[in-house]
Coordinates of C-alpha atoms in Angstrom, one line a residue:
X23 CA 0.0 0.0 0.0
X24 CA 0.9 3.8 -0.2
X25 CA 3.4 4.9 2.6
X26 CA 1.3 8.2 2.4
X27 CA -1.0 9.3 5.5
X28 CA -3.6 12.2 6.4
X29 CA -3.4 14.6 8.7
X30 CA -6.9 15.2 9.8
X31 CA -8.2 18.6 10.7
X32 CA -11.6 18.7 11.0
X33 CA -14.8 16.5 9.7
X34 CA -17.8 18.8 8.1
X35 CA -20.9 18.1 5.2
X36 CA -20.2 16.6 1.9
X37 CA -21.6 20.2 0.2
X38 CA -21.6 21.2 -2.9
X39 CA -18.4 23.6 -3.4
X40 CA -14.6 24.1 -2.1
X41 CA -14.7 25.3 1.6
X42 CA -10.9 23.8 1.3
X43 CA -9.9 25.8 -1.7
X44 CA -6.5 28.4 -0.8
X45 CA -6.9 27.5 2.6
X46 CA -3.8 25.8 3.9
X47 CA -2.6 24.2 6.8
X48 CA 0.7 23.5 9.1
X49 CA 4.2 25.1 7.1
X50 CA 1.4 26.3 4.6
X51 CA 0.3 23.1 3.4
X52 CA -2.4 23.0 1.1
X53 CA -5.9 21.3 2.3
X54 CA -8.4 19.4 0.4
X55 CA -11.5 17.7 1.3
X56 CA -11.3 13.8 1.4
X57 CA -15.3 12.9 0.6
X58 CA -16.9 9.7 1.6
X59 CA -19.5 9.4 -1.4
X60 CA -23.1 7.8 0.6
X61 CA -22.2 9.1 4.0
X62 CA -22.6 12.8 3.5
X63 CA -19.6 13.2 5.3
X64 CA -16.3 14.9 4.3
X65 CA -12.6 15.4 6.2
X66 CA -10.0 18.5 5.6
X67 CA -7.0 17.1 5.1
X68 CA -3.3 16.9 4.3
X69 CA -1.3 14.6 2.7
X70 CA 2.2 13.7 4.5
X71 CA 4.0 11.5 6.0
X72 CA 2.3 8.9 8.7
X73 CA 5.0 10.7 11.4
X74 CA 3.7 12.9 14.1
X75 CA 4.5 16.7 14.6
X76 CA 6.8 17.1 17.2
X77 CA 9.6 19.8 18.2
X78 CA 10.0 22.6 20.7
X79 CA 7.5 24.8 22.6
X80 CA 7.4 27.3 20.2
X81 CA 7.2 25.2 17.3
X82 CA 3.6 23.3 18.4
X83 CA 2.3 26.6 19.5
X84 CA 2.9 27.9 16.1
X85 CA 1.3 24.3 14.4
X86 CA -1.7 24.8 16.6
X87 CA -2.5 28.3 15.5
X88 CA -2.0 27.4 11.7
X89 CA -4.4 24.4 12.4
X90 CA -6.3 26.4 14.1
X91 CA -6.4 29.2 11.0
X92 CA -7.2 26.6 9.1
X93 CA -10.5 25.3 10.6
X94 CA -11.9 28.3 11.1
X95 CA -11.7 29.7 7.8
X96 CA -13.1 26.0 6.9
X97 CA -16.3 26.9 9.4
X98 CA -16.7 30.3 8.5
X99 CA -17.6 29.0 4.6
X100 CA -19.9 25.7 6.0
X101 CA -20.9 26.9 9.1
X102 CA -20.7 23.6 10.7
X103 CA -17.5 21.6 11.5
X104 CA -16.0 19.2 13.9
X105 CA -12.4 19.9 14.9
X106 CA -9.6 17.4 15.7
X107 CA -6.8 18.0 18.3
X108 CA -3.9 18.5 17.0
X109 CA -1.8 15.5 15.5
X110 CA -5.0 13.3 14.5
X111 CA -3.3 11.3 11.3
X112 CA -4.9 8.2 9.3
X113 CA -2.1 5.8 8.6
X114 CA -2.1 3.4 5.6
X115 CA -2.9 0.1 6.5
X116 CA -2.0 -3.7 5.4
X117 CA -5.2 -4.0 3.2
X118 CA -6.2 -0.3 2.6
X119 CA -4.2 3.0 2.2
X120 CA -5.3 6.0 4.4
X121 CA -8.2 7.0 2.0
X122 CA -9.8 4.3 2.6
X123 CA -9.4 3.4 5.9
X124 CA -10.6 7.2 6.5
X125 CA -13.9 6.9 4.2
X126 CA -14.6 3.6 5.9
X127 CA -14.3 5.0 9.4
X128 CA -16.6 7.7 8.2
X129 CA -19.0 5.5 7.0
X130 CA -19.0 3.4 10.1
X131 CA -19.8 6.6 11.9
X132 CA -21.9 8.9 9.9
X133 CA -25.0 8.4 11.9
X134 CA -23.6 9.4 15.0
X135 CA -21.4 12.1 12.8
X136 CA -24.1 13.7 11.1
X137 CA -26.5 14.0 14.1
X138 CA -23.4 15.8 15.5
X139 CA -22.8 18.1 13.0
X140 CA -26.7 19.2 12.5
X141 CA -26.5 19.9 16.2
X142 CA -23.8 22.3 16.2
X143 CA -24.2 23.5 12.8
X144 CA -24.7 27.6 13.3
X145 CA -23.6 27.1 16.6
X146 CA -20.3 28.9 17.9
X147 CA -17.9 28.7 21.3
X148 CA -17.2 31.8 22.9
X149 CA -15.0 31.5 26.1
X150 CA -15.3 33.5 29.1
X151 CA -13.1 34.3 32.3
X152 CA -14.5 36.4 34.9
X153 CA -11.9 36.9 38.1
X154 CA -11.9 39.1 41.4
X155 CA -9.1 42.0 41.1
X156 CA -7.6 41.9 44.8
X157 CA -7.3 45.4 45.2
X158 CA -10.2 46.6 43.8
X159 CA -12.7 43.7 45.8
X160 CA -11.8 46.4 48.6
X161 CA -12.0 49.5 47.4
X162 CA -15.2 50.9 49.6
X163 CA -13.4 49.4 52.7
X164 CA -13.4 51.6 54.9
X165 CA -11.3 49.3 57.0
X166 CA -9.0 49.1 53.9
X167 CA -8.4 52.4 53.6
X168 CA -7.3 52.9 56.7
X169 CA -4.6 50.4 56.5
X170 CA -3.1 52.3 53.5
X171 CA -3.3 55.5 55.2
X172 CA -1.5 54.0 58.3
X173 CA 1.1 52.6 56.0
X174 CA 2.2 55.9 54.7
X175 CA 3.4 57.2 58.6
X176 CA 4.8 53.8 59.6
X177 CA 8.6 52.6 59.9
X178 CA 9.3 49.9 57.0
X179 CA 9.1 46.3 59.5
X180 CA 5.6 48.4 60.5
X181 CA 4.4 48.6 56.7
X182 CA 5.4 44.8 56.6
X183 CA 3.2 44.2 59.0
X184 CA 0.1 46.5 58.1
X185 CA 1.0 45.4 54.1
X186 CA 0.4 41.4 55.8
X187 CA -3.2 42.6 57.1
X188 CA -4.0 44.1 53.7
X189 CA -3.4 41.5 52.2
X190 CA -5.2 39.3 54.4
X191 CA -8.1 41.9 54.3
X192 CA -8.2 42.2 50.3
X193 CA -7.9 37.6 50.1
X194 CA -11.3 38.0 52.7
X195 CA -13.2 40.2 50.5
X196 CA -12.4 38.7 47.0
X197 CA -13.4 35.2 48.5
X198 CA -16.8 36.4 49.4
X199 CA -17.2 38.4 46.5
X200 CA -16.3 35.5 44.0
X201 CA -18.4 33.4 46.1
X202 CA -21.3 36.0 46.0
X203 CA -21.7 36.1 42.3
X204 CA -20.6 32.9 40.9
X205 CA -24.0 31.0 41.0
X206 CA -25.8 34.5 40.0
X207 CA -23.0 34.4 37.0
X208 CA -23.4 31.0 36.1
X209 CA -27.2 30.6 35.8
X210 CA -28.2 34.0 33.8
X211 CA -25.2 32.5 31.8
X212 CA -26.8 29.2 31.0
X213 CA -30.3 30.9 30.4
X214 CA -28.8 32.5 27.5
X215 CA -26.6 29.7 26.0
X216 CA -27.4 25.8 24.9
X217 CA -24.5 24.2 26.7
X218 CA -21.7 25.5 29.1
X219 CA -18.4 23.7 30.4
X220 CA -16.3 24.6 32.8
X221 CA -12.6 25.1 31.7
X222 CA -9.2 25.8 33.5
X223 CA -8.3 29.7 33.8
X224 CA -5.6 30.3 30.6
X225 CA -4.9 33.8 32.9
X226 CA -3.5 33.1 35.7
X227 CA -2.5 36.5 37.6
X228 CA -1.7 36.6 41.7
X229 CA -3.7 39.8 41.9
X230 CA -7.0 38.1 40.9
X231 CA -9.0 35.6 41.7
X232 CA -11.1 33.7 40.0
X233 CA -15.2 33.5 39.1
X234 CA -16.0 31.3 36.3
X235 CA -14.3 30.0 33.5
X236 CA -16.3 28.1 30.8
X237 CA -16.8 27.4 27.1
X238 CA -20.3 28.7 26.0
X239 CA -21.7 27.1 23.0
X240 CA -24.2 29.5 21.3
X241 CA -26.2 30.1 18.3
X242 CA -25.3 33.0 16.0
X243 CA -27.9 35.1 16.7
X244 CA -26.8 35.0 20.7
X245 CA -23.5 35.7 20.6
X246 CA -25.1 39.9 21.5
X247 CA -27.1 38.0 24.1
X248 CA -24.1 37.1 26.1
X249 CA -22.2 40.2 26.1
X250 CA -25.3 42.1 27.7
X251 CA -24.6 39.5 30.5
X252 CA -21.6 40.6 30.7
X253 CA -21.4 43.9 30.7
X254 CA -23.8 44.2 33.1
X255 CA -22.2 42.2 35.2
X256 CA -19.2 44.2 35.1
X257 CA -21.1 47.6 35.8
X258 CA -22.6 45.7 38.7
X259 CA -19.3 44.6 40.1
X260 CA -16.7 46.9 39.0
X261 CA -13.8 44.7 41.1
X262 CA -14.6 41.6 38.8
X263 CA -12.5 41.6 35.4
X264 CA -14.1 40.0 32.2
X265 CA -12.4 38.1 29.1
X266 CA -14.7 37.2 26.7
X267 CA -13.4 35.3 23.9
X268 CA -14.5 34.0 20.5
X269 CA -16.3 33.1 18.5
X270 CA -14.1 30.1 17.2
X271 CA -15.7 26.4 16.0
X272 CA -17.1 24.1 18.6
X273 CA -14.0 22.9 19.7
X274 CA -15.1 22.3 23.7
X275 CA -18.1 20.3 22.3
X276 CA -16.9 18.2 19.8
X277 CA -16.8 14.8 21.8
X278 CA -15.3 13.1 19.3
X279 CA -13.4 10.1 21.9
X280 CA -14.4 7.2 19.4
X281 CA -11.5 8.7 16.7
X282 CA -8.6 6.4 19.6
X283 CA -8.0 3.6 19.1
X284 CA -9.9 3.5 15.4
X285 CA -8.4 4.5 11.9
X286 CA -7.7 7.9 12.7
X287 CA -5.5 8.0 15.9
X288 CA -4.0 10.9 18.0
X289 CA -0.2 10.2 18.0
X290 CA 1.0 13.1 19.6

């Protein structure tokens, strides 16, 4: 068989048109869609070698970006597609070259694969971090501000000291203020979106602490929707700090587990 393999980037409708055309991949590849005629069903893909990306830091972050580029001009054109991770190849196999093995995998799964994509189709992630800023959590305490007047009379062991109780003061009130408003947060959030995950802070900063972080998966239309939560939110609270990211593809709600230990399989 062909010692030639695909790099898989996303799965998306068998449509009439190009989506792939002048789009390109990792070290400007060029893309191409890999149909499976009678499933519906389509792959972006490249041809290469059946080896895994690997090298330094700087490298993969730069490969993940330009997959990244990649899929969402793919999404913006179809408006519906399921992302891979990065380093999802098809190897050629003893009886069937990647193509096939591919097409066959799709067909296996294009049931489960369309349903998926009909769901999310017009659907976007946005991804949102709300934290606590330390200082400001404080800023109308009165107890606060007496502490940071003291400190501007006092020797320097005495700041040390008063600087400890500030700090102890501001870690109190951002507790209960992240406490306060993360339920609140959380539900007007989810009355606005059709699924929410919780996700690990990308921002991590010793002067804040943090609310919520989540992937929100929304309709088009309600992408507005969510930044009027938002922003009221933030003119409610003006200690807590807002990132609001997006929109990109579906990536948090893919769910696509069954691609290990099948035909196309993570290696990196």
């Amino acid at each position: 068989m062909s010692e030639g393999a695909l790099y898989v980037y996303a799965l998306l409708p068998d449509a009439p048109g190009e989506p792939a055309e002048g789009v390109t991949g990792l070290d400007d590849r060029p893309l191409r869609l890999l149909r499976a005629p009678g499933t519906g069903l389509a792959a972006l893909v490249h041809d290469g070698p059946a080896e895994p990306y690997e090298g330094g830091d700087e490298e993969v972050r730069r490969w993940v970006v330009e997959q990244d580029r990649a899929v969402v001009a793919v999404w913006e054109r179809t408006g519906a597609v399921l992302p891979m991770t990065f380093n999802v190849l098809v190897a050629p196999g003893e009886d069937a070259g990647a193509e096939d093995r591919l097409r066959s995998w799709l067909g296996e799964h294009a049931e489960e694969l369309t349903s998926r994509l009909r769901e999310l189709e017009g659907r976007a992630e946005l991804r949102v971090e709300l934290t606590v800023d330390r200082a400001a959590a404080t800023g109308d305490d009165e107890r606060a501000r007496a502490l940071e007047a003291e400190m501007q009379t006092r020797s320097p062991g005495m700041r040390r000291l008063l600087a400890k109780k500030l700090e102890g003061l501001r870690k109190e009130a951002t507790e209960r203020l992240a406490d306060g408003i993360h339920a609140d947060v959380r539900r007007r959030l989810a009355a606005v979106v059709e699924d929410i995950r919780d996700r690990t802070r990308t921002v991590r900063d010793p002067r804040e602490a943090e609310v919520l972080s989540a992937a929100l998966l929304v309709p088009a239309d309600g992408i507005e929707t969510v930044g009027a939560v938002l922003a009221d939110v933030q003119d409610s609270h003006p200690a807590v700090r807002v990132r609001f990211l997006g929109p990109w593809p579906p990536y948090s709600f893919t769910e696509l587990t069954e691609l290990a230990p099948g035909p196309a399989a993570s290696m990196g």
